[in-house]
Amino acid sequence: MPAAIADVLKRMIDGGGRVCVLTGAGMSAESGIPTFRGTHDSLWSRFDPMRLATAEAWREDPALVWGWYRWRMQLVRDAQPNAGHKALAELARRVPLSLVTQNVDDLHERAGSTVDAHVHGSLFALRCFACGQAHDGPLDDYVEGQQKVAPMRCTACGDAIRPGVVWFGEALPDDAWSAAVDAAERCMLVLVVGTSGLVYPAAGLPALARRHGATVVEINPEPTALSADADHVWRSTAAQALPQLLAI
Ligand SMILES: [Zn+2]
């Protein structure tokens, strides 16, 4: 770990300051969850995710869009939290910590973390496309290789059940976004982990925290759009870097 980052962390922990962790796709990459654009699976490689993750695509062909999400859900179900997820859960037992994620998987929760804000929604928070009623029943069976899957139906109105993610063109969920802003404004330190910093408004959270006096540390193997505005950068992956925080 860079010495400057160890110093910042130690001062913050000794002072009882709150940490805000913002995680993105890089956080789950080491669990084998492909990034949104990095899908090379032959079944789906000819489809553009940006054209599937929209309300328009859903209206046009809900079975195709549900089939894609059902496949992605299965990838997540088959994946396991990595050492980085587990380290964050442990860190939250030691210091006041808010966890904000752009990821729609549930790997933080399965590692034992409480997620304060899923700013881009959650794959498994299913709800009715028409009336919004939450779907609490079991997930339909996954059939390997099946591309079109008829969505489950809402018990209240009979319309189709959609995934709980934020699609392109949709607003972020109000409660998640408020929680994320609150976490950014109240913390003394922001750890930005595995996010490219390209997707707004989530990418604006580190700058917001900085305006409120927080120190920003980026943990990412590659330079990103956020690197220039970080106080410290640590070129490492989530699973490599985060367990080292527990040694401080
Ligand atoms: Zn409904």
mmCIF file of C-alpha atoms and ligand atoms in Angstrom:
data_model
loop_
_atom_site.group_PDB
_atom_site.id
_atom_site.type_symbol
_atom_site.label_atom_id
_atom_site.label_comp_id
_atom_site.label_asym_id
_atom_site.label_seq_id
_atom_site.Cartn_x
_atom_site.Cartn_y
_atom_site.Cartn_z
ATOM 1 C CA MET A 1 0.000 0.000 0.000
ATOM 2 C CA PRO A 2 1.346 3.490 -0.795
ATOM 3 C CA ALA A 3 2.639 5.046 2.459
ATOM 4 C CA ALA A 4 0.598 8.231 1.956
ATOM 5 C CA ILE A 5 -2.610 6.208 1.807
ATOM 6 C CA ALA A 6 -1.699 4.238 4.918
ATOM 7 C CA ASP A 7 -1.134 7.571 6.719
ATOM 8 C CA VAL A 8 -4.483 8.968 5.614
ATOM 9 C CA LEU A 9 -6.287 5.818 6.705
ATOM 10 C CA LYS A 10 -4.588 5.671 10.048
ATOM 11 C CA ARG A 11 -5.359 9.310 10.841
ATOM 12 C CA MET A 12 -8.953 8.846 9.796
ATOM 13 C CA ILE A 13 -9.434 5.653 11.820
ATOM 14 C CA ASP A 14 -7.790 7.172 14.894
ATOM 15 C CA GLY A 15 -10.028 10.218 14.563
ATOM 16 C CA GLY A 16 -13.192 8.158 14.264
ATOM 17 C CA GLY A 17 -14.015 9.593 10.836
ATOM 18 C CA ARG A 18 -16.588 8.066 8.538
ATOM 19 C CA VAL A 19 -15.539 6.278 5.349
ATOM 20 C CA CYS A 20 -17.624 6.251 2.204
ATOM 21 C CA VAL A 21 -16.822 3.466 -0.247
ATOM 22 C CA LEU A 22 -18.019 3.835 -3.836
ATOM 23 C CA THR A 23 -17.739 0.644 -5.852
ATOM 24 C CA GLY A 24 -18.167 -0.106 -9.556
ATOM 25 C CA ALA A 25 -17.828 -2.952 -12.026
ATOM 26 C CA GLY A 26 -14.147 -3.538 -11.215
ATOM 27 C CA MET A 27 -15.217 -4.611 -7.732
ATOM 28 C CA SER A 28 -17.032 -7.655 -9.100
ATOM 29 C CA ALA A 29 -14.712 -8.401 -12.019
ATOM 30 C CA GLU A 30 -12.525 -10.632 -9.847
ATOM 31 C CA SER A 31 -15.625 -12.629 -8.951
ATOM 32 C CA GLY A 32 -16.021 -13.413 -12.637
ATOM 33 C CA ILE A 33 -18.872 -11.001 -13.341
ATOM 34 C CA PRO A 34 -18.111 -9.513 -16.746
ATOM 35 C CA THR A 35 -18.363 -5.762 -17.064
ATOM 36 C CA PHE A 36 -21.487 -4.550 -18.755
ATOM 37 C CA ARG A 37 -19.751 -4.062 -22.075
ATOM 38 C CA GLY A 38 -17.323 -6.939 -21.761
ATOM 39 C CA THR A 39 -19.665 -9.750 -22.632
ATOM 40 C CA HIS A 40 -18.215 -12.240 -25.079
ATOM 41 C CA ASP A 41 -20.636 -15.043 -24.425
ATOM 42 C CA SER A 42 -21.621 -16.415 -27.808
ATOM 43 C CA LEU A 43 -25.291 -16.451 -26.880
ATOM 44 C CA TRP A 44 -25.378 -12.697 -26.345
ATOM 45 C CA SER A 45 -22.309 -11.349 -28.146
ATOM 46 C CA ARG A 46 -24.269 -10.038 -31.119
ATOM 47 C CA PHE A 47 -26.524 -7.941 -28.906
ATOM 48 C CA ASP A 48 -25.622 -4.447 -27.767
ATOM 49 C CA PRO A 49 -26.257 -4.148 -24.004
ATOM 50 C CA MET A 50 -27.101 -0.484 -24.467
ATOM 51 C CA ARG A 51 -29.982 -1.522 -26.695
ATOM 52 C CA LEU A 52 -31.253 -4.180 -24.314
ATOM 53 C CA ALA A 53 -31.146 -2.126 -21.127
ATOM 54 C CA THR A 54 -33.944 0.277 -22.006
ATOM 55 C CA ALA A 55 -37.689 0.544 -21.477
ATOM 56 C CA GLU A 56 -38.089 0.745 -25.267
ATOM 57 C CA ALA A 57 -36.394 -2.635 -25.722
ATOM 58 C CA TRP A 58 -38.622 -4.083 -23.017
ATOM 59 C CA ARG A 59 -41.801 -2.830 -24.678
ATOM 60 C CA GLU A 60 -40.629 -4.150 -28.030
ATOM 61 C CA ASP A 61 -39.540 -7.612 -26.895
ATOM 62 C CA PRO A 62 -39.864 -8.305 -23.155
ATOM 63 C CA ALA A 63 -38.976 -11.990 -23.567
ATOM 64 C CA LEU A 64 -35.628 -11.107 -25.161
ATOM 65 C CA VAL A 65 -34.760 -8.545 -22.500
ATOM 66 C CA TRP A 66 -35.881 -10.839 -19.665
ATOM 67 C CA GLY A 67 -33.852 -13.680 -21.198
ATOM 68 C CA TRP A 68 -30.771 -11.471 -21.121
ATOM 69 C CA TYR A 69 -31.310 -10.408 -17.518
ATOM 70 C CA ARG A 70 -32.154 -13.958 -16.491
ATOM 71 C CA TRP A 71 -28.777 -15.002 -17.936
ATOM 72 C CA ARG A 72 -26.997 -12.185 -16.095
ATOM 73 C CA MET A 73 -28.762 -13.109 -12.865
ATOM 74 C CA GLN A 74 -27.527 -16.655 -13.251
ATOM 75 C CA LEU A 75 -23.935 -15.413 -13.717
ATOM 76 C CA VAL A 76 -24.262 -13.533 -10.435
ATOM 77 C CA ARG A 77 -25.862 -16.475 -8.646
ATOM 78 C CA ASP A 78 -23.007 -18.721 -9.765
ATOM 79 C CA ALA A 79 -20.363 -16.175 -8.676
ATOM 80 C CA GLN A 80 -18.916 -15.733 -5.191
ATOM 81 C CA PRO A 81 -17.861 -12.574 -3.327
ATOM 82 C CA ASN A 82 -14.092 -12.027 -3.616
ATOM 83 C CA ALA A 83 -11.507 -11.024 -1.007
ATOM 84 C CA GLY A 84 -12.300 -7.353 -1.660
ATOM 85 C CA HIS A 85 -16.008 -7.750 -0.876
ATOM 86 C CA LYS A 86 -15.135 -9.653 2.298
ATOM 87 C CA ALA A 87 -12.583 -7.045 3.383
ATOM 88 C CA LEU A 88 -15.149 -4.244 3.080
ATOM 89 C CA ALA A 89 -17.613 -6.178 5.215
ATOM 90 C CA GLU A 90 -14.917 -6.599 7.872
ATOM 91 C CA LEU A 91 -13.837 -2.941 7.627
ATOM 92 C CA ALA A 92 -17.425 -1.868 8.337
ATOM 93 C CA ARG A 93 -17.217 -3.713 11.677
ATOM 94 C CA ARG A 94 -14.206 -1.599 12.641
ATOM 95 C CA VAL A 95 -14.958 1.919 11.368
ATOM 96 C CA PRO A 96 -18.116 3.902 10.552
ATOM 97 C CA LEU A 97 -18.624 3.102 6.893
ATOM 98 C CA SER A 98 -21.173 3.863 4.196
ATOM 99 C CA LEU A 99 -21.232 1.602 1.166
ATOM 100 C CA VAL A 100 -22.494 2.982 -2.122
ATOM 101 C CA THR A 101 -22.361 0.788 -5.201
ATOM 102 C CA GLN A 102 -23.070 1.164 -8.876
ATOM 103 C CA ASN A 103 -23.200 -2.614 -9.153
ATOM 104 C CA VAL A 104 -26.525 -4.357 -9.580
ATOM 105 C CA ASP A 105 -25.283 -7.673 -8.213
ATOM 106 C CA ASP A 106 -25.665 -8.791 -4.585
ATOM 107 C CA LEU A 107 -22.052 -9.778 -3.882
ATOM 108 C CA HIS A 108 -21.555 -7.081 -1.207
ATOM 109 C CA GLU A 109 -24.571 -8.377 0.682
ATOM 110 C CA ARG A 110 -23.479 -11.976 0.311
ATOM 111 C CA ALA A 111 -20.072 -11.002 1.752
ATOM 112 C CA GLY A 112 -21.864 -9.660 4.830
ATOM 113 C CA SER A 113 -22.066 -5.941 4.034
ATOM 114 C CA THR A 114 -25.022 -3.659 4.407
ATOM 115 C CA VAL A 115 -25.306 -1.616 1.215
ATOM 116 C CA ASP A 116 -26.494 1.923 1.907
ATOM 117 C CA ALA A 117 -27.257 2.682 -1.717
ATOM 118 C CA HIS A 118 -27.540 0.668 -4.911
ATOM 119 C CA VAL A 119 -27.563 3.783 -7.084
ATOM 120 C CA HIS A 120 -28.196 1.791 -10.277
ATOM 121 C CA GLY A 121 -30.727 -0.543 -8.687
ATOM 122 C CA SER A 122 -30.490 -4.278 -8.023
ATOM 123 C CA LEU A 123 -30.924 -7.161 -10.453
ATOM 124 C CA PHE A 124 -32.958 -9.120 -7.942
ATOM 125 C CA ALA A 125 -35.261 -6.320 -6.751
ATOM 126 C CA LEU A 126 -37.937 -7.376 -9.200
ATOM 127 C CA ARG A 127 -41.036 -5.297 -9.730
ATOM 128 C CA CYS A 128 -43.973 -4.957 -12.069
ATOM 129 C CA PHE A 129 -43.279 -2.948 -15.227
ATOM 130 C CA ALA A 130 -46.770 -1.384 -15.130
ATOM 131 C CA CYS A 131 -47.819 -0.915 -11.504
ATOM 132 C CA GLY A 132 -44.463 -1.152 -9.727
ATOM 133 C CA GLN A 133 -45.526 -3.762 -7.178
ATOM 134 C CA ALA A 134 -42.516 -5.645 -5.838
ATOM 135 C CA HIS A 135 -42.298 -9.276 -6.875
ATOM 136 C CA ASP A 136 -41.501 -11.277 -3.759
ATOM 137 C CA GLY A 137 -42.071 -14.728 -5.189
ATOM 138 C CA PRO A 138 -39.361 -17.114 -6.348
ATOM 139 C CA LEU A 139 -37.369 -16.505 -9.515
ATOM 140 C CA ASP A 140 -38.392 -18.553 -12.533
ATOM 141 C CA ASP A 141 -36.169 -21.484 -13.491
ATOM 142 C CA TYR A 142 -33.135 -20.700 -15.619
ATOM 143 C CA VAL A 143 -32.722 -22.756 -18.771
ATOM 144 C CA GLU A 144 -29.164 -22.734 -20.105
ATOM 145 C CA GLY A 145 -28.953 -21.384 -23.634
ATOM 146 C CA GLN A 146 -32.506 -20.110 -23.776
ATOM 147 C CA GLN A 147 -32.523 -16.621 -25.208
ATOM 148 C CA LYS A 148 -36.159 -15.622 -25.030
ATOM 149 C CA VAL A 149 -37.859 -16.171 -21.690
ATOM 150 C CA ALA A 150 -41.413 -15.027 -21.056
ATOM 151 C CA PRO A 151 -41.325 -12.725 -18.007
ATOM 152 C CA MET A 152 -43.201 -13.666 -14.850
ATOM 153 C CA ARG A 153 -46.523 -11.891 -14.290
ATOM 154 C CA CYS A 154 -47.549 -9.397 -11.614
ATOM 155 C CA THR A 155 -50.043 -10.822 -9.113
ATOM 156 C CA ALA A 156 -51.747 -7.424 -8.803
ATOM 157 C CA CYS A 157 -52.259 -6.357 -12.421
ATOM 158 C CA GLY A 158 -50.982 -9.161 -14.640
ATOM 159 C CA ASP A 159 -48.328 -7.097 -16.399
ATOM 160 C CA ALA A 160 -44.736 -8.328 -16.790
ATOM 161 C CA ILE A 161 -42.156 -8.449 -13.982
ATOM 162 C CA ARG A 162 -38.993 -6.483 -14.811
ATOM 163 C CA PRO A 163 -35.528 -6.435 -13.213
ATOM 164 C CA GLY A 164 -34.896 -3.787 -10.552
ATOM 165 C CA VAL A 165 -32.066 -2.089 -12.398
ATOM 166 C CA VAL A 166 -31.943 1.469 -13.679
ATOM 167 C CA TRP A 167 -32.220 1.405 -17.446
ATOM 168 C CA PHE A 168 -30.705 3.954 -19.799
ATOM 169 C CA GLY A 169 -32.906 7.008 -19.821
ATOM 170 C CA GLU A 170 -34.374 6.282 -16.384
ATOM 171 C CA ALA A 171 -33.834 8.366 -13.262
ATOM 172 C CA LEU A 172 -31.890 6.919 -10.347
ATOM 173 C CA PRO A 173 -34.058 5.682 -7.452
ATOM 174 C CA ASP A 174 -34.671 8.691 -5.160
ATOM 175 C CA ASP A 175 -33.977 6.924 -1.878
ATOM 176 C CA ALA A 176 -30.725 5.365 -3.092
ATOM 177 C CA TRP A 177 -29.504 8.634 -4.550
ATOM 178 C CA SER A 178 -30.328 10.575 -1.367
ATOM 179 C CA ALA A 179 -28.465 8.002 0.695
ATOM 180 C CA ALA A 180 -25.460 8.238 -1.633
ATOM 181 C CA VAL A 181 -25.353 12.046 -1.452
ATOM 182 C CA ASP A 182 -25.711 11.903 2.318
ATOM 183 C CA ALA A 183 -22.839 9.404 2.560
ATOM 184 C CA ALA A 184 -20.621 11.582 0.347
ATOM 185 C CA GLU A 185 -21.346 14.736 2.314
ATOM 186 C CA ARG A 186 -20.794 13.198 5.747
ATOM 187 C CA CYS A 187 -17.582 11.229 5.217
ATOM 188 C CA MET A 188 -13.959 12.139 5.872
ATOM 189 C CA LEU A 189 -12.561 9.684 3.374
ATOM 190 C CA VAL A 190 -13.854 8.307 0.080
ATOM 191 C CA LEU A 191 -12.512 5.074 -1.345
ATOM 192 C CA VAL A 192 -13.392 4.858 -5.025
ATOM 193 C CA VAL A 193 -13.019 1.216 -6.023
ATOM 194 C CA GLY A 194 -13.196 -0.227 -9.506
ATOM 195 C CA THR A 195 -15.290 2.416 -11.183
ATOM 196 C CA SER A 196 -14.414 4.029 -14.492
ATOM 197 C CA GLY A 197 -15.931 7.327 -13.412
ATOM 198 C CA LEU A 198 -17.807 7.746 -16.667
ATOM 199 C CA VAL A 199 -21.392 7.216 -15.571
ATOM 200 C CA TYR A 200 -23.040 10.277 -14.068
ATOM 201 C CA PRO A 201 -24.426 11.294 -11.669
ATOM 202 C CA ALA A 202 -22.703 8.556 -9.621
ATOM 203 C CA ALA A 203 -19.305 9.635 -10.951
ATOM 204 C CA GLY A 204 -19.855 13.050 -9.349
ATOM 205 C CA LEU A 205 -19.987 11.658 -5.802
ATOM 206 C CA PRO A 206 -16.211 11.789 -5.103
ATOM 207 C CA ALA A 207 -16.088 15.462 -6.171
ATOM 208 C CA LEU A 208 -19.097 16.196 -3.966
ATOM 209 C CA ALA A 209 -17.369 14.560 -0.990
ATOM 210 C CA ARG A 210 -14.196 16.524 -1.697
ATOM 211 C CA ARG A 211 -16.109 19.818 -1.677
ATOM 212 C CA HIS A 212 -17.328 18.806 1.774
ATOM 213 C CA GLY A 213 -13.777 18.294 2.970
ATOM 214 C CA ALA A 214 -13.203 14.574 2.369
ATOM 215 C CA THR A 215 -9.988 13.023 1.126
ATOM 216 C CA VAL A 216 -10.462 10.943 -2.043
ATOM 217 C CA VAL A 217 -8.480 7.745 -2.621
ATOM 218 C CA GLU A 218 -8.890 5.875 -5.884
ATOM 219 C CA ILE A 219 -8.210 2.133 -6.030
ATOM 220 C CA ASN A 220 -8.168 0.991 -9.629
ATOM 221 C CA PRO A 221 -5.643 -0.917 -11.740
ATOM 222 C CA GLU A 222 -5.959 1.596 -14.605
ATOM 223 C CA PRO A 223 -6.151 5.399 -14.716
ATOM 224 C CA THR A 224 -9.752 6.622 -14.930
ATOM 225 C CA ALA A 225 -11.706 9.812 -15.450
ATOM 226 C CA LEU A 226 -11.634 10.275 -11.660
ATOM 227 C CA SER A 227 -7.867 9.876 -11.192
ATOM 228 C CA ALA A 228 -6.991 13.534 -11.765
ATOM 229 C CA ASP A 229 -9.320 14.653 -8.984
ATOM 230 C CA ALA A 230 -8.256 12.018 -6.450
ATOM 231 C CA ASP A 231 -5.937 13.020 -3.606
ATOM 232 C CA HIS A 232 -4.229 9.634 -3.802
ATOM 233 C CA VAL A 233 -4.315 6.817 -6.321
ATOM 234 C CA TRP A 234 -3.511 3.185 -5.661
ATOM 235 C CA ARG A 235 -3.016 1.136 -8.811
ATOM 236 C CA SER A 236 -4.364 -2.189 -7.661
ATOM 237 C CA THR A 237 -7.440 -4.342 -7.891
ATOM 238 C CA ALA A 238 -10.184 -4.558 -5.288
ATOM 239 C CA ALA A 239 -9.340 -8.112 -4.216
ATOM 240 C CA GLN A 240 -5.624 -7.262 -3.931
ATOM 241 C CA ALA A 241 -5.893 -3.882 -2.225
ATOM 242 C CA LEU A 242 -8.866 -3.957 0.121
ATOM 243 C CA PRO A 243 -7.674 -6.799 2.396
ATOM 244 C CA GLN A 244 -4.557 -4.681 3.080
ATOM 245 C CA LEU A 245 -6.749 -2.017 4.688
ATOM 246 C CA LEU A 246 -7.478 -4.440 7.506
ATOM 247 C CA ALA A 247 -3.810 -4.506 8.495
ATOM 248 C CA ILE A 248 -3.841 -0.844 9.500
HETATM 249 ZN ZN ZN B 1 -48.527 -4.915 -11.664
#
